[in-house]
Coordinates of C-alpha atoms in Angstrom, one line a residue:
Chain F
M62 CA 5.0 -9.1 -29.9
A63 CA 5.4 -12.4 -31.3
R64 CA 6.3 -13.1 -34.6
V65 CA 8.0 -11.8 -37.9
L66 CA 7.7 -13.1 -41.1
V67 CA 10.8 -12.4 -43.9
G68 CA 10.6 -13.3 -47.2
V69 CA 13.1 -14.5 -48.8
K70 CA 14.0 -14.8 -52.6
R71 CA 16.3 -17.1 -54.9
V72 CA 18.0 -15.5 -57.8
I73 CA 20.7 -15.7 -59.4
D74 CA 24.3 -14.4 -58.0
Y75 CA 24.5 -10.9 -58.1
A76 CA 28.2 -11.9 -59.5
V77 CA 27.0 -14.1 -62.8
K78 CA 26.5 -12.9 -65.5
I79 CA 23.2 -12.8 -67.2
R80 CA 22.6 -14.6 -70.6
V81 CA 19.2 -14.0 -72.2
K82 CA 17.6 -17.7 -73.8
P83 CA 18.1 -17.5 -77.5
D84 CA 14.2 -17.3 -78.1
H85 CA 14.4 -14.4 -75.9
S86 CA 11.5 -16.3 -73.5
G87 CA 14.1 -15.2 -70.8
V88 CA 16.9 -15.4 -68.7
V89 CA 19.7 -18.7 -68.8
T90 CA 19.0 -20.4 -65.3
D91 CA 20.1 -23.7 -65.8
G92 CA 24.0 -24.5 -64.0
V93 CA 23.9 -20.8 -62.7
K94 CA 25.0 -20.0 -59.3
H95 CA 21.6 -19.0 -57.2
S96 CA 22.1 -17.2 -53.7
M97 CA 19.5 -15.1 -51.6
N98 CA 18.4 -11.7 -52.8
P99 CA 21.0 -9.5 -51.5
F100 CA 17.7 -7.4 -50.2
C101 CA 16.0 -10.4 -49.0
E102 CA 19.5 -10.9 -46.7
I103 CA 19.4 -6.9 -45.3
A104 CA 15.5 -7.8 -44.3
V105 CA 16.3 -11.1 -42.7
E106 CA 19.6 -9.6 -40.7
E107 CA 17.1 -7.1 -39.1
A108 CA 14.4 -9.5 -38.0
V109 CA 17.3 -11.7 -36.8
R110 CA 18.2 -8.1 -34.8
L111 CA 15.0 -7.6 -33.4
K112 CA 14.4 -10.7 -32.2
E113 CA 18.2 -10.3 -30.1
K114 CA 17.0 -7.0 -28.6
K115 CA 14.2 -9.3 -27.3
V116 CA 11.4 -7.1 -29.4
I117 CA 9.8 -10.1 -31.1
K118 CA 10.3 -14.0 -30.6
E119 CA 10.3 -15.9 -33.3
V120 CA 11.6 -15.6 -36.8
V121 CA 10.0 -17.0 -39.6
A122 CA 11.6 -17.2 -43.1
V123 CA 9.5 -17.9 -46.0
S124 CA 10.4 -19.1 -49.6
C125 CA 8.2 -19.3 -53.1
G126 CA 9.8 -21.7 -55.7
P127 CA 10.9 -25.2 -56.1
Q128 CA 12.4 -27.6 -54.1
Q129 CA 15.9 -25.4 -54.5
V130 CA 15.0 -22.5 -52.6
Q131 CA 15.6 -24.7 -49.3
E132 CA 18.3 -23.9 -49.7
T133 CA 18.0 -20.0 -49.4
I134 CA 15.1 -20.6 -46.5
R135 CA 18.6 -22.5 -45.1
T136 CA 20.8 -19.7 -45.6
A137 CA 18.1 -17.5 -43.8
L138 CA 18.3 -19.9 -40.7
A139 CA 21.6 -19.9 -40.7
M140 CA 21.8 -16.3 -40.4
G141 CA 19.7 -16.6 -37.2
A142 CA 15.7 -17.4 -38.5
D143 CA 14.2 -20.0 -36.2
R144 CA 12.2 -21.8 -38.8
G145 CA 11.3 -21.9 -42.6
I146 CA 8.1 -21.9 -44.3
H147 CA 8.8 -23.7 -48.3
V148 CA 5.6 -22.8 -50.0
E149 CA 5.8 -25.4 -53.2
V150 CA 5.7 -23.7 -56.5
S151 CA 6.9 -25.6 -59.5
G152 CA 7.2 -25.6 -63.5
K153 CA 4.8 -23.0 -65.1
D154 CA 3.6 -21.8 -61.7
Y155 CA 6.6 -20.8 -61.0
E156 CA 7.3 -19.4 -64.4
A157 CA 4.9 -17.3 -63.9
L158 CA 5.4 -16.2 -60.4
G159 CA 5.0 -12.8 -59.4
P160 CA 5.0 -9.8 -57.1
L161 CA 1.0 -10.7 -56.7
Q162 CA 1.0 -14.3 -56.9
V163 CA 3.7 -14.0 -53.9
S164 CA 2.1 -11.2 -51.6
K165 CA -0.8 -13.4 -51.8
I166 CA 1.0 -16.1 -50.1
L167 CA 2.6 -14.0 -47.9
A168 CA -0.5 -12.4 -47.0
A169 CA -1.8 -15.7 -46.4
L170 CA 0.8 -16.6 -44.4
A171 CA 0.8 -13.8 -42.3
K172 CA -2.5 -14.2 -40.9
K173 CA -2.1 -17.9 -40.8
E174 CA 1.3 -17.4 -38.9
E175 CA -0.3 -14.4 -36.8
A176 CA 2.9 -12.4 -37.6
K177 CA 3.1 -8.5 -36.2
M178 CA 5.5 -7.8 -38.9
V179 CA 6.7 -8.9 -42.3
I180 CA 9.7 -7.6 -43.2
L181 CA 11.2 -7.9 -47.0
G182 CA 13.7 -6.8 -49.0
K183 CA 12.3 -4.0 -51.1
Q184 CA 13.0 -5.5 -54.5
A185 CA 14.8 -8.2 -55.8
I186 CA 17.7 -8.1 -58.6
D187 CA 16.5 -10.4 -61.0
D188 CA 13.1 -8.5 -62.2
D189 CA 13.1 -5.5 -60.1
C190 CA 9.7 -5.0 -59.8
N191 CA 9.5 -3.6 -55.6
Q192 CA 6.2 -4.4 -55.5
T193 CA 5.4 -7.3 -53.0
G194 CA 5.9 -5.4 -50.2
Q195 CA 3.7 -2.5 -51.0
M196 CA 1.0 -5.5 -52.2
T197 CA 1.4 -7.7 -49.1
A198 CA 0.8 -4.5 -46.8
A199 CA -2.6 -3.4 -49.3
L200 CA -3.8 -7.3 -49.2
L201 CA -3.2 -7.4 -45.7
D202 CA -4.8 -3.5 -44.9
W203 CA -1.6 -3.2 -42.7
P204 CA 0.6 -0.3 -42.8
Q205 CA 3.7 -0.1 -44.8
G206 CA 7.3 0.8 -44.1
T207 CA 9.2 1.1 -47.3
F208 CA 13.0 1.8 -48.2
A209 CA 13.6 1.1 -44.8
S210 CA 17.5 2.8 -43.3
E211 CA 16.2 2.4 -39.8
V212 CA 13.4 0.3 -37.7
A213 CA 12.9 0.9 -34.3
V214 CA 9.8 -0.9 -32.7
E215 CA 8.4 1.1 -29.8
G216 CA 5.5 -1.1 -27.9
D217 CA 2.4 -0.8 -30.9
T218 CA 4.0 1.3 -32.9
V219 CA 7.5 1.1 -35.2
K220 CA 9.5 3.8 -36.3
V221 CA 10.8 3.8 -39.8
V222 CA 13.5 6.0 -41.1
R223 CA 12.6 5.9 -44.9
E224 CA 15.0 6.8 -47.8
I225 CA 13.4 8.9 -50.3
D226 CA 15.0 10.9 -53.0
G227 CA 17.1 13.5 -52.0
G228 CA 17.0 12.7 -47.9
L229 CA 15.0 10.7 -45.1
E230 CA 11.8 10.7 -44.2
T231 CA 10.7 9.2 -40.5
I232 CA 7.5 7.7 -40.4
K233 CA 5.8 6.1 -37.2
I234 CA 3.1 3.6 -38.0
N235 CA 1.4 0.8 -36.3
L236 CA 1.8 -3.0 -35.7
P237 CA 1.2 -5.2 -37.4
A238 CA 3.1 -3.6 -40.6
V239 CA 5.1 -4.2 -43.4
V240 CA 8.5 -3.1 -43.7
T241 CA 10.5 -3.7 -46.9
A242 CA 14.1 -2.9 -46.5
D243 CA 17.1 -0.9 -48.2
L244 CA 20.0 -0.9 -48.8
R245 CA 21.6 0.9 -46.1
L246 CA 19.6 -0.4 -43.5
N247 CA 22.1 -2.9 -41.8
T248 CA 25.2 -5.2 -42.7
P249 CA 23.8 -8.9 -43.0
R250 CA 26.0 -11.5 -41.4
Y251 CA 27.4 -14.2 -43.7
A252 CA 26.0 -17.9 -43.6
T253 CA 29.4 -19.1 -41.8
L254 CA 29.6 -23.0 -42.1
P255 CA 29.2 -24.1 -38.7
N256 CA 26.2 -22.1 -38.8
I257 CA 25.1 -23.6 -42.2
M258 CA 25.0 -27.0 -40.3
K259 CA 23.5 -26.1 -37.0
A260 CA 20.6 -24.5 -39.0
K261 CA 20.3 -27.8 -41.0
K262 CA 18.0 -28.9 -37.4
K263 CA 15.9 -26.7 -38.1
K264 CA 12.3 -27.3 -39.5
I265 CA 11.3 -26.7 -42.8
A266 CA 7.2 -26.6 -42.6
K267 CA 6.2 -28.0 -46.7
V268 CA 3.1 -25.9 -47.4
K269 CA 1.3 -25.9 -51.1
P270 CA -0.2 -22.4 -52.3
A271 CA -3.8 -24.1 -52.4
D272 CA -3.8 -24.9 -49.0
L273 CA -3.3 -21.1 -48.0
G274 CA -6.5 -20.7 -50.5
V275 CA -4.5 -18.8 -53.1
D276 CA -4.8 -18.7 -56.8
L277 CA -1.7 -18.5 -58.4
T278 CA -3.2 -17.9 -62.2
S279 CA -0.9 -14.3 -63.5
R280 CA -2.4 -11.9 -66.0
V281 CA 0.9 -10.7 -66.6
E282 CA 2.4 -12.4 -69.7
V283 CA 5.9 -11.6 -70.4
L284 CA 6.4 -11.0 -74.4
R285 CA 10.2 -10.5 -75.0
V286 CA 13.5 -10.4 -73.2
D287 CA 16.3 -8.8 -74.3
E288 CA 19.5 -8.3 -73.4
P289 CA 20.9 -4.5 -72.6
P290 CA 22.2 -2.4 -75.8
Q291 CA 26.1 -3.9 -75.9
R292 CA 28.0 -0.5 -74.6
Q293 CA 30.7 1.1 -77.0
A294 CA 34.4 0.4 -77.1
G295 CA 36.2 2.8 -74.6
G296 CA 38.9 5.0 -75.8
S297 CA 42.2 4.6 -74.9
G298 CA 43.7 7.5 -72.3
T299 CA 47.0 8.2 -70.9
G300 CA 48.5 6.4 -67.5
V301 CA 45.8 6.1 -64.2
E302 CA 43.8 8.1 -66.5
S303 CA 43.3 5.2 -68.5
E304 CA 42.4 3.3 -65.3
E305 CA 40.2 5.0 -64.5
C306 CA 38.3 5.4 -68.0
T307 CA 38.1 1.5 -67.7
D308 CA 36.3 1.6 -64.3
T309 CA 33.9 3.9 -65.6
Q310 CA 33.4 1.9 -68.6
E311 CA 32.0 -1.3 -66.1
G312 CA 30.5 1.4 -63.8
L313 CA 28.4 2.0 -66.5
C314 CA 28.0 -1.6 -67.5
L315 CA 26.8 -2.4 -64.1
G316 CA 24.6 0.4 -64.0
D317 CA 23.0 -0.5 -67.3
G318 CA 20.6 -2.6 -66.5
P319 CA 18.8 -4.4 -63.4
N320 CA 19.0 -8.0 -64.7
Q321 CA 23.2 -7.4 -65.6
G322 CA 25.2 -9.7 -63.8
G323 CA 28.1 -6.9 -64.8
P324 CA 32.0 -8.5 -65.5
V325 CA 33.6 -8.6 -62.2
S326 CA 37.1 -7.7 -63.0
H327 CA 38.7 -10.8 -61.6
G328 CA 42.4 -9.7 -62.0
D329 CA 41.7 -6.7 -60.0
W330 CA 40.5 -8.8 -57.2
D331 CA 44.0 -8.4 -55.3
K332 CA 43.6 -4.6 -55.5
P333 CA 41.3 -2.1 -53.6
E334 CA 38.1 -2.5 -55.5
P335 CA 38.7 0.0 -58.1
E336 CA 36.7 3.1 -57.4
P337 CA 36.3 6.1 -59.6
G338 CA 38.0 8.1 -57.3
P339 CA 37.8 7.4 -53.4
E340 CA 34.2 7.0 -53.0
P341 CA 33.4 8.7 -50.1
L342 CA 30.6 6.1 -48.5
C343 CA 27.4 7.6 -46.9
V344 CA 27.6 8.7 -43.1
C345 CA 24.9 6.1 -42.6
D346 CA 27.1 3.8 -43.7
P347 CA 27.0 0.1 -42.4
A348 CA 29.9 -1.1 -44.2
P349 CA 32.8 -2.3 -41.8
P350 CA 36.2 -0.5 -42.1
V351 CA 38.2 -3.0 -44.6
S352 CA 41.8 -2.4 -43.2
T353 CA 44.5 -2.9 -46.0
E354 CA 45.3 -6.3 -45.1
S355 CA 42.3 -7.5 -46.2
E356 CA 43.1 -6.2 -49.9
Q357 CA 46.6 -7.6 -50.0
W358 CA 44.9 -10.5 -48.2
D359 CA 46.6 -13.1 -50.2
T360 CA 50.1 -11.7 -49.0
V361 CA 48.3 -13.1 -45.5
L362 CA 48.1 -16.4 -46.1
Chain K
M181 CA 46.4 -30.5 -25.8
A182 CA 47.9 -31.4 -29.1
N183 CA 44.8 -33.2 -30.0
L184 CA 42.4 -30.4 -28.8
L185 CA 44.3 -27.7 -31.4
R186 CA 44.1 -30.5 -34.0
G187 CA 40.2 -30.2 -34.5
E188 CA 40.5 -26.7 -34.1
V189 CA 43.2 -26.3 -37.1
I190 CA 40.7 -29.0 -39.5
K191 CA 37.6 -26.9 -38.1
L192 CA 38.9 -23.6 -39.4
Y193 CA 40.7 -25.4 -42.2
K194 CA 36.8 -26.4 -43.5
N195 CA 35.6 -22.8 -42.8
L196 CA 38.3 -21.1 -45.2
L197 CA 37.4 -23.7 -47.4
Y198 CA 33.9 -23.3 -47.6
L199 CA 34.3 -19.7 -47.4
G200 CA 36.9 -19.8 -50.6
R201 CA 34.4 -20.9 -52.6
E202 CA 32.8 -17.8 -52.8
Y203 CA 36.3 -16.4 -53.6
P204 CA 36.0 -14.2 -57.1
K205 CA 39.2 -15.5 -58.4
G206 CA 38.0 -19.1 -58.1
A207 CA 37.6 -21.7 -55.7
S208 CA 40.5 -23.7 -56.7
Y209 CA 42.6 -20.5 -56.9
F210 CA 41.8 -20.3 -53.3
K211 CA 42.0 -23.8 -52.3
D212 CA 45.6 -23.9 -53.5
R213 CA 46.1 -20.9 -51.7
L214 CA 45.1 -22.1 -48.4
K215 CA 46.8 -25.4 -48.9
T216 CA 50.2 -24.3 -49.7
A217 CA 49.3 -21.9 -46.4
F218 CA 48.5 -24.6 -43.4
M219 CA 51.3 -26.6 -45.0
K220 CA 54.1 -24.1 -44.6
N221 CA 53.0 -24.3 -40.8
R222 CA 53.1 -28.2 -40.8
D223 CA 55.5 -28.9 -38.6
E224 CA 54.2 -26.8 -35.8
T225 CA 54.2 -27.9 -32.5
D226 CA 54.7 -25.4 -30.1
P227 CA 50.5 -25.0 -28.9
E228 CA 51.2 -21.0 -28.0
K229 CA 52.6 -20.6 -31.8
I230 CA 49.5 -22.5 -33.1
K231 CA 47.0 -20.9 -31.3
Q232 CA 48.7 -17.7 -33.0
L233 CA 48.3 -19.1 -36.2
I234 CA 44.4 -20.2 -36.1
A235 CA 44.0 -16.1 -34.9
R236 CA 45.5 -15.4 -37.9
G237 CA 43.1 -17.9 -39.5
Q238 CA 39.9 -16.2 -38.1
F239 CA 41.3 -12.9 -39.0
V240 CA 41.4 -14.0 -42.4
I241 CA 37.7 -15.3 -41.9
K242 CA 36.7 -11.9 -40.7
E243 CA 38.2 -10.1 -43.9
L244 CA 37.6 -12.1 -46.4
E245 CA 33.2 -11.7 -45.0
A246 CA 33.9 -7.8 -45.1
L247 CA 35.1 -8.4 -48.3
Y248 CA 32.5 -10.5 -49.4
Y249 CA 30.0 -7.9 -47.9
L250 CA 32.0 -5.1 -49.5
R251 CA 31.9 -6.6 -53.1
K252 CA 28.4 -7.1 -52.9
Y253 CA 27.2 -3.7 -51.6
R254 CA 29.0 -2.3 -54.1
A255 CA 27.7 -3.8 -56.5
M256 CA 24.0 -2.9 -55.5
K257 CA 25.5 0.3 -55.0
R258 CA 26.7 0.7 -58.5
R259 CA 23.7 -0.8 -59.9
Y260 CA 21.1 0.9 -58.0
Y261 CA 21.8 4.4 -56.3
D262 CA 24.6 6.0 -58.5
S263 CA 22.0 7.5 -60.7
D264 CA 25.0 10.1 -62.0
E265 CA 26.2 7.5 -64.1

């Protein structure tokens, strides 16, 4: 088993409040903090873990877009990927870049790099398409394990536990295969400063879509982009209830639209994350236990 | 010996500063706190004590990473998985 291709997407940071352009042609991206799509982080982490288990030899991180996506690739390299491929797409082409175009690029690269597996995030938090993995698998005519919450390579097959409505589904598929990561697959490691520095020594190859024989024409036209409807002002409650009331309001707002950055209540940061009641994290939850010290960590310093 | 630890301390400070860029209350808020914390112990000369303080800094790094992860995880969970809301 040789190589795994991981797709990483540069998106507007999840904590940023998304603003729609006045002409409704899209969202404001200039001067806005970007970072790696959270689901792509999970995909990178899974690939790196497979490498650490010596199941695979090399992890290649791919991203399509303008010069800035190199930062995202660099983050993937800092997390443990071995090398990067930057597919140069800019200007009009980048604006029209959709799941179909990206999956064509990924399929071409998977063939070129002779990858045994393509691991992607299940969807990006900006367009919420949830299509790239599926289309890549279709274009390559490979089996797919989508919404993976567990991945185990067994010889020439891979066992994927999938998150489906109301439960889990375990499937066994032949390699090569496309796997898309769900939220609970793993806990992505943080790209620390020393690792980012080390990652600067790793190579990022530049490729043009034309070199891969990929046509980027889009068949989708974005007619209009709108903000989700304004939420209603909350009524006032009493005591503890009122606090919970605002929490729910915020939860509502965050759940409203996929493109909603959602307001981050900075003031509440010192307190444990406001949750309506103690939220039982799922059994398969990979979240590390955070001690109370972290919540009051300001006093630690 | 002292020189060795000096490098460690500077490295720790840099790493924390880098992590602080993502701090929800803002990088400058974090930086102020960070600097105060380091300045408070500027006169420490006992290598053992300094090692202890470095270990505490490492602990804070781990906690921050966990905190950022959890914050992101919860945001994702709330946006995509809590269907009842």
